[in-house]
Amino acid sequence: MAEQQSPLTDEKRRDELVRIARTGDEQALRERYELLPACHRAAHAPEYRALFEDESLAGYILERMYELEKKKIPGFMQQYGLSREEAEAVFTFEMYGAYAVNRHYHWKRDDAWFHLQMLLLQFVTAGETGIQRRKDRR
């Protein structure tokens, strides 16, 4: 499922998510659900749902997702002028944080879930904007 991302490149996918975050349009987020990370989609697939709800598997799932998605770290380094260690920390924060919130809310894809996804998306994109400004000042 992680490999069944949007046909957009990671950069274009992030740009589209940033655009949606800036508008705050939850309906646009619903319509472009495929832009969200693979774990968001996988948790709603009947064949994976039980795995995501099993707390004893959370560490294993996160580890596997990290391994599949860590290819994005060099992009963080380049885009934000971060060291490898800094980029890994930001990436880990985003991945593990989003997973924890979704698990807490039982991966329910309802109005409240989409509202929280928008809030998290806005939080993350604002943070990335702050990091970008820091890089630009150097």
CSV table of N, CA and C in Angstrom, one decimal:
chain,number,residue,atom,x,y,z
A,1,MET,N,0.8,-1.2,0.0
A,1,MET,CA,0.0,0.0,0.0
A,1,MET,C,0.9,1.3,0.0
A,2,ALA,N,2.0,1.2,0.7
A,2,ALA,CA,2.9,2.4,0.7
A,2,ALA,C,3.4,2.7,-0.7
A,3,GLU,N,3.5,1.7,-1.5
A,3,GLU,CA,4.0,1.9,-2.9
A,3,GLU,C,2.9,2.4,-3.8
A,4,GLN,N,1.6,2.4,-3.4
A,4,GLN,CA,0.5,2.9,-4.2
A,4,GLN,C,0.2,4.3,-3.8
A,5,GLN,N,1.2,5.1,-3.7
A,5,GLN,CA,1.0,6.5,-3.5
A,5,GLN,C,0.4,7.2,-4.7
A,6,SER,N,0.1,8.4,-4.5
A,6,SER,CA,-0.4,9.3,-5.6
A,6,SER,C,0.6,9.2,-6.7
A,7,PRO,N,0.2,9.4,-7.9
A,7,PRO,CA,1.2,9.4,-9.0
A,7,PRO,C,2.1,10.7,-9.0
A,8,LEU,N,1.8,11.6,-8.1
A,8,LEU,CA,2.6,12.8,-8.0
A,8,LEU,C,3.9,12.5,-7.3
A,9,THR,N,4.9,13.2,-7.6
A,9,THR,CA,6.2,13.1,-6.8
A,9,THR,C,6.0,13.5,-5.4
A,10,ASP,N,6.9,13.1,-4.5
A,10,ASP,CA,6.8,13.5,-3.1
A,10,ASP,C,6.7,15.0,-3.0
A,11,GLU,N,7.5,15.7,-3.8
A,11,GLU,CA,7.5,17.2,-3.7
A,11,GLU,C,6.1,17.8,-4.1
A,12,LYS,N,5.6,17.3,-5.2
A,12,LYS,CA,4.3,17.8,-5.7
A,12,LYS,C,3.2,17.4,-4.7
A,13,ARG,N,3.3,16.2,-4.2
A,13,ARG,CA,2.3,15.8,-3.2
A,13,ARG,C,2.3,16.7,-2.0
A,14,ARG,N,3.5,17.0,-1.5
A,14,ARG,CA,3.6,17.9,-0.3
A,14,ARG,C,3.1,19.3,-0.7
A,15,ASP,N,3.5,19.8,-1.9
A,15,ASP,CA,3.0,21.1,-2.3
A,15,ASP,C,1.5,21.2,-2.3
A,16,GLU,N,0.8,20.1,-2.8
A,16,GLU,CA,-0.6,20.1,-2.8
A,16,GLU,C,-1.2,20.0,-1.4
A,17,LEU,N,-0.6,19.3,-0.5
A,17,LEU,CA,-1.0,19.2,0.9
A,17,LEU,C,-0.9,20.6,1.5
A,18,VAL,N,0.2,21.3,1.2
A,18,VAL,CA,0.4,22.6,1.8
A,18,VAL,C,-0.7,23.6,1.3
A,19,ARG,N,-1.0,23.5,0.0
A,19,ARG,CA,-2.0,24.3,-0.5
A,19,ARG,C,-3.4,24.1,0.2
A,20,ILE,N,-3.7,22.8,0.4
A,20,ILE,CA,-4.9,22.4,1.1
A,20,ILE,C,-4.9,22.9,2.5
A,21,ALA,N,-3.7,22.8,3.2
A,21,ALA,CA,-3.6,23.3,4.6
A,21,ALA,C,-3.8,24.8,4.6
A,22,ARG,N,-3.3,25.5,3.7
A,22,ARG,CA,-3.5,27.0,3.7
A,22,ARG,C,-4.9,27.4,3.5
A,23,THR,N,-5.7,26.6,2.7
A,23,THR,CA,-7.1,27.0,2.5
A,23,THR,C,-7.9,26.5,3.7
A,24,GLY,N,-7.5,25.5,4.4
A,24,GLY,CA,-8.3,24.9,5.5
A,24,GLY,C,-9.5,24.2,5.0
A,25,ASP,N,-9.5,23.8,3.8
A,25,ASP,CA,-10.7,23.2,3.1
A,25,ASP,C,-10.7,21.7,3.4
A,26,GLU,N,-11.5,21.3,4.4
A,26,GLU,CA,-11.5,19.8,4.8
A,26,GLU,C,-12.1,19.0,3.7
A,27,GLN,N,-13.0,19.6,2.9
A,27,GLN,CA,-13.6,18.8,1.8
A,27,GLN,C,-12.6,18.5,0.7
A,28,ALA,N,-11.7,19.5,0.5
A,28,ALA,CA,-10.6,19.2,-0.5
A,28,ALA,C,-9.7,18.1,0.0
A,29,LEU,N,-9.5,18.1,1.3
A,29,LEU,CA,-8.6,17.0,1.9
A,29,LEU,C,-9.3,15.7,1.7
A,30,ARG,N,-10.6,15.6,1.9
A,30,ARG,CA,-11.4,14.4,1.7
A,30,ARG,C,-11.3,13.9,0.2
A,31,GLU,N,-11.4,14.9,-0.7
A,31,GLU,CA,-11.3,14.6,-2.1
A,31,GLU,C,-10.0,14.1,-2.6
A,32,ARG,N,-8.9,14.6,-1.8
A,32,ARG,CA,-7.5,14.3,-2.2
A,32,ARG,C,-6.9,13.4,-1.2
A,33,TYR,N,-7.7,12.5,-0.6
A,33,TYR,CA,-7.3,11.6,0.5
A,33,TYR,C,-6.0,10.8,0.1
A,34,GLU,N,-5.8,10.5,-1.2
A,34,GLU,CA,-4.7,9.7,-1.6
A,34,GLU,C,-3.4,10.5,-1.4
A,35,LEU,N,-3.4,11.8,-1.1
A,35,LEU,CA,-2.2,12.6,-0.8
A,35,LEU,C,-1.7,12.3,0.6
A,36,LEU,N,-2.5,11.8,1.5
A,36,LEU,CA,-2.1,11.5,2.8
A,36,LEU,C,-1.2,10.4,2.9
A,37,PRO,N,-0.3,10.3,3.9
A,37,PRO,CA,0.6,9.1,4.0
A,37,PRO,C,-0.1,7.8,3.9
A,38,ALA,N,0.7,6.8,3.5
A,38,ALA,CA,0.2,5.4,3.3
A,38,ALA,C,-0.5,4.9,4.5
A,39,CYS,N,0.0,5.2,5.7
A,39,CYS,CA,-0.6,4.6,6.9
A,39,CYS,C,-2.0,5.0,7.1
A,40,HIS,N,-2.3,6.3,6.7
A,40,HIS,CA,-3.7,6.8,6.8
A,40,HIS,C,-4.6,5.9,6.0
A,41,ARG,N,-4.2,5.6,4.8
A,41,ARG,CA,-5.0,4.8,3.9
A,41,ARG,C,-5.1,3.3,4.4
A,42,ALA,N,-3.9,2.8,4.7
A,42,ALA,CA,-3.8,1.4,5.1
A,42,ALA,C,-4.7,1.0,6.3
A,43,ALA,N,-4.8,1.9,7.3
A,43,ALA,CA,-5.6,1.7,8.5
A,43,ALA,C,-7.0,1.5,8.2
A,44,HIS,N,-7.5,2.0,7.1
A,44,HIS,CA,-8.9,1.9,6.7
A,44,HIS,C,-9.2,0.7,5.8
A,45,ALA,N,-8.2,0.1,5.3
A,45,ALA,CA,-8.4,-1.1,4.5
A,45,ALA,C,-8.7,-2.3,5.4
A,46,PRO,N,-9.8,-3.0,5.1
A,46,PRO,CA,-10.2,-4.1,6.0
A,46,PRO,C,-9.1,-5.1,6.3
A,47,GLU,N,-8.3,-5.4,5.4
A,47,GLU,CA,-7.2,-6.4,5.6
A,47,GLU,C,-6.1,-5.9,6.5
A,48,TYR,N,-6.0,-4.6,6.8
A,48,TYR,CA,-5.0,-4.0,7.6
A,48,TYR,C,-5.5,-3.4,8.9
A,49,ARG,N,-6.8,-3.2,9.0
A,49,ARG,CA,-7.4,-2.5,10.1
A,49,ARG,C,-7.1,-3.1,11.5
A,50,ALA,N,-7.2,-4.4,11.6
A,50,ALA,CA,-6.9,-5.1,12.8
A,50,ALA,C,-5.5,-4.9,13.3
A,51,LEU,N,-4.6,-4.9,12.3
A,51,LEU,CA,-3.1,-4.7,12.6
A,51,LEU,C,-2.9,-3.3,13.2
A,52,PHE,N,-3.6,-2.3,12.7
A,52,PHE,CA,-3.4,-1.0,13.2
A,52,PHE,C,-4.0,-0.8,14.6
A,53,GLU,N,-5.0,-1.6,14.9
A,53,GLU,CA,-5.7,-1.4,16.1
A,53,GLU,C,-5.0,-2.3,17.3
A,54,ASP,N,-4.2,-3.1,16.9
A,54,ASP,CA,-3.5,-4.0,17.9
A,54,ASP,C,-2.3,-3.2,18.4
A,55,GLU,N,-2.4,-2.8,19.7
A,55,GLU,CA,-1.3,-2.0,20.3
A,55,GLU,C,0.0,-2.7,20.4
A,56,SER,N,0.0,-4.0,20.5
A,56,SER,CA,1.2,-4.8,20.6
A,56,SER,C,2.0,-4.7,19.3
A,57,LEU,N,1.4,-4.4,18.2
A,57,LEU,CA,2.0,-4.3,16.9
A,57,LEU,C,2.5,-2.9,16.5
A,58,ALA,N,2.1,-1.9,17.3
A,58,ALA,CA,2.3,-0.5,16.9
A,58,ALA,C,3.8,-0.3,16.7
A,59,GLY,N,4.7,-0.7,17.5
A,59,GLY,CA,6.1,-0.5,17.3
A,59,GLY,C,6.6,-1.1,16.0
A,60,TYR,N,6.2,-2.3,15.7
A,60,TYR,CA,6.6,-3.0,14.5
A,60,TYR,C,6.1,-2.3,13.3
A,61,ILE,N,4.8,-1.9,13.3
A,61,ILE,CA,4.2,-1.2,12.2
A,61,ILE,C,5.0,0.2,11.9
A,62,LEU,N,5.2,0.9,13.0
A,62,LEU,CA,6.0,2.2,12.9
A,62,LEU,C,7.4,1.9,12.3
A,63,GLU,N,8.0,0.9,12.8
A,63,GLU,CA,9.4,0.6,12.3
A,63,GLU,C,9.3,0.3,10.8
A,64,ARG,N,8.4,-0.5,10.4
A,64,ARG,CA,8.3,-0.9,8.9
A,64,ARG,C,7.9,0.4,8.1
A,65,MET,N,7.0,1.2,8.6
A,65,MET,CA,6.6,2.4,7.8
A,65,MET,C,7.8,3.3,7.7
A,66,TYR,N,8.6,3.5,8.8
A,66,TYR,CA,9.8,4.3,8.8
A,66,TYR,C,10.7,3.8,7.8
A,67,GLU,N,11.0,2.5,7.7
A,67,GLU,CA,11.9,2.0,6.7
A,67,GLU,C,11.4,2.2,5.3
A,68,LEU,N,10.1,2.1,5.1
A,68,LEU,CA,9.6,2.4,3.7
A,68,LEU,C,9.6,3.8,3.3
A,69,GLU,N,9.5,4.7,4.3
A,69,GLU,CA,9.4,6.2,4.0
A,69,GLU,C,10.6,7.0,4.2
A,70,LYS,N,11.7,6.4,4.8
A,70,LYS,CA,12.9,7.2,5.2
A,70,LYS,C,13.6,7.7,3.9
A,71,LYS,N,13.2,7.3,2.8
A,71,LYS,CA,13.8,7.8,1.5
A,71,LYS,C,13.5,9.3,1.4
A,72,LYS,N,12.6,9.8,2.1
A,72,LYS,CA,12.2,11.2,2.1
A,72,LYS,C,13.1,12.1,2.9
A,73,ILE,N,14.0,11.5,3.7
A,73,ILE,CA,14.8,12.3,4.6
A,73,ILE,C,15.8,13.2,3.8
A,74,PRO,N,16.5,12.7,2.8
A,74,PRO,CA,17.4,13.6,2.0
A,74,PRO,C,16.6,14.8,1.5
A,75,GLY,N,15.4,14.6,1.1
A,75,GLY,CA,14.6,15.8,0.6
A,75,GLY,C,14.4,16.8,1.7
A,76,PHE,N,14.2,16.3,3.0
A,76,PHE,CA,14.1,17.3,4.1
A,76,PHE,C,15.4,18.0,4.3
A,77,MET,N,16.5,17.3,4.2
A,77,MET,CA,17.8,17.9,4.4
A,77,MET,C,18.0,19.0,3.4
A,78,GLN,N,17.7,18.7,2.1
A,78,GLN,CA,17.9,19.7,1.1
A,78,GLN,C,17.0,20.8,1.1
A,79,GLN,N,15.7,20.5,1.3
A,79,GLN,CA,14.7,21.6,1.3
A,79,GLN,C,14.8,22.6,2.4
A,80,TYR,N,15.2,22.1,3.6
A,80,TYR,CA,15.2,22.9,4.8
A,80,TYR,C,16.6,23.2,5.3
A,81,GLY,N,17.6,22.7,4.6
A,81,GLY,CA,19.0,23.0,5.0
A,81,GLY,C,19.3,22.4,6.4
A,82,LEU,N,18.8,21.2,6.5
A,82,LEU,CA,19.0,20.4,7.8
A,82,LEU,C,20.1,19.4,7.7
A,83,SER,N,20.8,19.2,8.8
A,83,SER,CA,21.7,18.0,8.9
A,83,SER,C,20.9,16.7,8.8
A,84,ARG,N,21.6,15.6,8.6
A,84,ARG,CA,20.9,14.4,8.6
A,84,ARG,C,20.2,14.1,9.9
A,85,GLU,N,20.9,14.4,11.0
A,85,GLU,CA,20.3,14.1,12.3
A,85,GLU,C,19.0,15.0,12.5
A,86,GLU,N,19.1,16.3,12.1
A,86,GLU,CA,17.9,17.1,12.3
A,86,GLU,C,16.8,16.7,11.4
A,87,ALA,N,17.1,16.3,10.1
A,87,ALA,CA,16.0,15.8,9.2
A,87,ALA,C,15.4,14.6,9.7
A,88,GLU,N,16.2,13.6,10.2
A,88,GLU,CA,15.6,12.4,10.8
A,88,GLU,C,14.7,12.7,12.0
A,89,ALA,N,15.1,13.7,12.8
A,89,ALA,CA,14.3,14.0,14.0
A,89,ALA,C,12.9,14.6,13.6
A,90,VAL,N,13.0,15.5,12.6
A,90,VAL,CA,11.7,16.1,12.1
A,90,VAL,C,10.8,15.1,11.5
A,91,PHE,N,11.4,14.2,10.6
A,91,PHE,CA,10.7,13.1,10.0
A,91,PHE,C,10.1,12.2,11.0
A,92,THR,N,10.8,11.8,12.0
A,92,THR,CA,10.4,10.9,13.0
A,92,THR,C,9.2,11.5,13.8
A,93,PHE,N,9.4,12.8,14.1
A,93,PHE,CA,8.3,13.5,14.9
A,93,PHE,C,7.0,13.5,14.1
A,94,GLU,N,7.1,13.8,12.8
A,94,GLU,CA,5.9,13.8,11.9
A,94,GLU,C,5.3,12.5,11.9
A,95,MET,N,6.1,11.4,11.6
A,95,MET,CA,5.5,10.1,11.4
A,95,MET,C,5.0,9.5,12.7
A,96,TYR,N,5.7,9.5,13.7
A,96,TYR,CA,5.3,8.9,15.0
A,96,TYR,C,4.2,9.7,15.6
A,97,GLY,N,4.3,11.0,15.5
A,97,GLY,CA,3.2,11.9,16.1
A,97,GLY,C,1.9,11.7,15.4
A,98,ALA,N,1.9,11.6,14.1
A,98,ALA,CA,0.6,11.4,13.3
A,98,ALA,C,0.1,10.0,13.6
A,99,TYR,N,0.9,9.0,13.7
A,99,TYR,CA,0.5,7.7,14.0
A,99,TYR,C,-0.2,7.7,15.4
A,100,ALA,N,0.5,8.3,16.4
A,100,ALA,CA,-0.1,8.3,17.8
A,100,ALA,C,-1.5,8.9,17.8
A,101,VAL,N,-1.6,10.1,17.1
A,101,VAL,CA,-2.9,10.7,17.2
A,101,VAL,C,-4.0,9.9,16.5
A,102,ASN,N,-3.6,9.3,15.3
A,102,ASN,CA,-4.6,8.5,14.6
A,102,ASN,C,-5.0,7.2,15.4
A,103,ARG,N,-4.0,6.6,16.1
A,103,ARG,CA,-4.3,5.4,16.9
A,103,ARG,C,-5.2,5.8,18.1
A,104,HIS,N,-4.9,7.0,18.7
A,104,HIS,CA,-5.7,7.5,19.8
A,104,HIS,C,-7.2,7.6,19.4
A,105,TYR,N,-7.4,8.1,18.2
A,105,TYR,CA,-8.8,8.3,17.7
A,105,TYR,C,-9.3,7.1,16.9
A,106,HIS,N,-8.6,6.0,17.0
A,106,HIS,CA,-9.0,4.7,16.4
A,106,HIS,C,-9.2,4.7,14.9
A,107,TRP,N,-8.4,5.6,14.2
A,107,TRP,CA,-8.3,5.6,12.8
A,107,TRP,C,-9.7,5.8,12.1
A,108,LYS,N,-10.6,6.4,12.8
A,108,LYS,CA,-12.0,6.6,12.3
A,108,LYS,C,-11.9,7.7,11.3
A,109,ARG,N,-12.4,7.4,10.1
A,109,ARG,CA,-12.4,8.4,9.0
A,109,ARG,C,-13.7,9.1,8.9
A,110,ASP,N,-14.0,9.9,9.9
A,110,ASP,CA,-15.3,10.6,10.0
A,110,ASP,C,-15.0,12.1,10.0
A,111,ASP,N,-16.0,12.9,10.2
A,111,ASP,CA,-15.8,14.3,10.2
A,111,ASP,C,-14.8,14.8,11.2
A,112,ALA,N,-14.8,14.2,12.4
A,112,ALA,CA,-13.9,14.6,13.4
A,112,ALA,C,-12.4,14.2,13.0
A,113,TRP,N,-12.3,13.1,12.4
A,113,TRP,CA,-11.0,12.6,12.0
A,113,TRP,C,-10.4,13.5,10.9
A,114,PHE,N,-11.2,13.9,9.9
A,114,PHE,CA,-10.7,14.8,8.9
A,114,PHE,C,-10.4,16.2,9.5
A,115,HIS,N,-11.2,16.6,10.4
A,115,HIS,CA,-10.9,17.9,11.1
A,115,HIS,C,-9.5,17.8,11.8
A,116,LEU,N,-9.2,16.7,12.5
A,116,LEU,CA,-7.9,16.6,13.1
A,116,LEU,C,-6.8,16.5,12.1
A,117,GLN,N,-7.1,15.8,11.0
A,117,GLN,CA,-6.0,15.7,10.0
A,117,GLN,C,-5.7,17.1,9.4
A,118,MET,N,-6.7,17.9,9.2
A,118,MET,CA,-6.5,19.2,8.8
A,118,MET,C,-5.7,20.0,9.8
A,119,LEU,N,-6.0,19.9,11.0
A,119,LEU,CA,-5.3,20.6,12.1
A,119,LEU,C,-3.8,20.2,12.1
A,120,LEU,N,-3.6,18.9,12.1
A,120,LEU,CA,-2.2,18.4,12.1
A,120,LEU,C,-1.5,18.8,10.8
A,121,LEU,N,-2.1,18.8,9.7
A,121,LEU,CA,-1.5,19.2,8.5
A,121,LEU,C,-1.1,20.7,8.6
A,122,GLN,N,-2.0,21.5,9.1
A,122,GLN,CA,-1.7,23.0,9.3
A,122,GLN,C,-0.5,23.2,10.2
A,123,PHE,N,-0.5,22.4,11.3
A,123,PHE,CA,0.6,22.5,12.3
A,123,PHE,C,1.9,22.1,11.7
A,124,VAL,N,1.9,21.0,11.0
A,124,VAL,CA,3.2,20.6,10.3
A,124,VAL,C,3.6,21.5,9.3
A,125,THR,N,2.7,22.0,8.4
A,125,THR,CA,3.2,22.9,7.3
A,125,THR,C,3.6,24.2,7.9
A,126,ALA,N,3.0,24.7,9.0
A,126,ALA,CA,3.5,26.0,9.6
A,126,ALA,C,4.9,25.8,10.2
A,127,GLY,N,5.1,24.6,10.8
A,127,GLY,CA,6.5,24.3,11.3
A,127,GLY,C,7.5,24.2,10.2
A,128,GLU,N,7.1,23.6,9.1
A,128,GLU,CA,8.0,23.5,8.0
A,128,GLU,C,8.3,24.9,7.4
A,129,THR,N,7.3,25.7,7.3
A,129,THR,CA,7.5,27.1,6.9
A,129,THR,C,8.5,27.8,7.8
A,130,GLY,N,8.4,27.6,9.1
A,130,GLY,CA,9.3,28.2,10.0
A,130,GLY,C,10.7,27.8,9.8
A,131,ILE,N,10.9,26.5,9.5
A,131,ILE,CA,12.2,25.9,9.3
A,131,ILE,C,12.8,26.5,8.0
A,132,GLN,N,11.9,26.6,7.0
A,132,GLN,CA,12.4,27.2,5.7
A,132,GLN,C,12.8,28.6,5.8
A,133,ARG,N,12.1,29.4,6.6
A,133,ARG,CA,12.5,30.8,6.9
A,133,ARG,C,13.9,30.9,7.6
A,134,ARG,N,14.1,29.9,8.5
A,134,ARG,CA,15.4,29.9,9.2
A,134,ARG,C,16.5,29.6,8.2
A,135,LYS,N,16.3,28.7,7.2
A,135,LYS,CA,17.3,28.4,6.2
A,135,LYS,C,17.5,29.6,5.3
A,136,ASP,N,16.4,30.3,4.9
A,136,ASP,CA,16.6,31.5,4.0
A,136,ASP,C,17.3,32.6,4.7
A,137,ARG,N,17.3,32.7,6.0
A,137,ARG,CA,18.0,33.8,6.7
A,137,ARG,C,19.5,33.5,6.8
A,138,ARG,N,19.9,32.3,6.6
A,138,ARG,CA,21.3,31.9,6.7
A,138,ARG,C,22.2,32.5,5.6
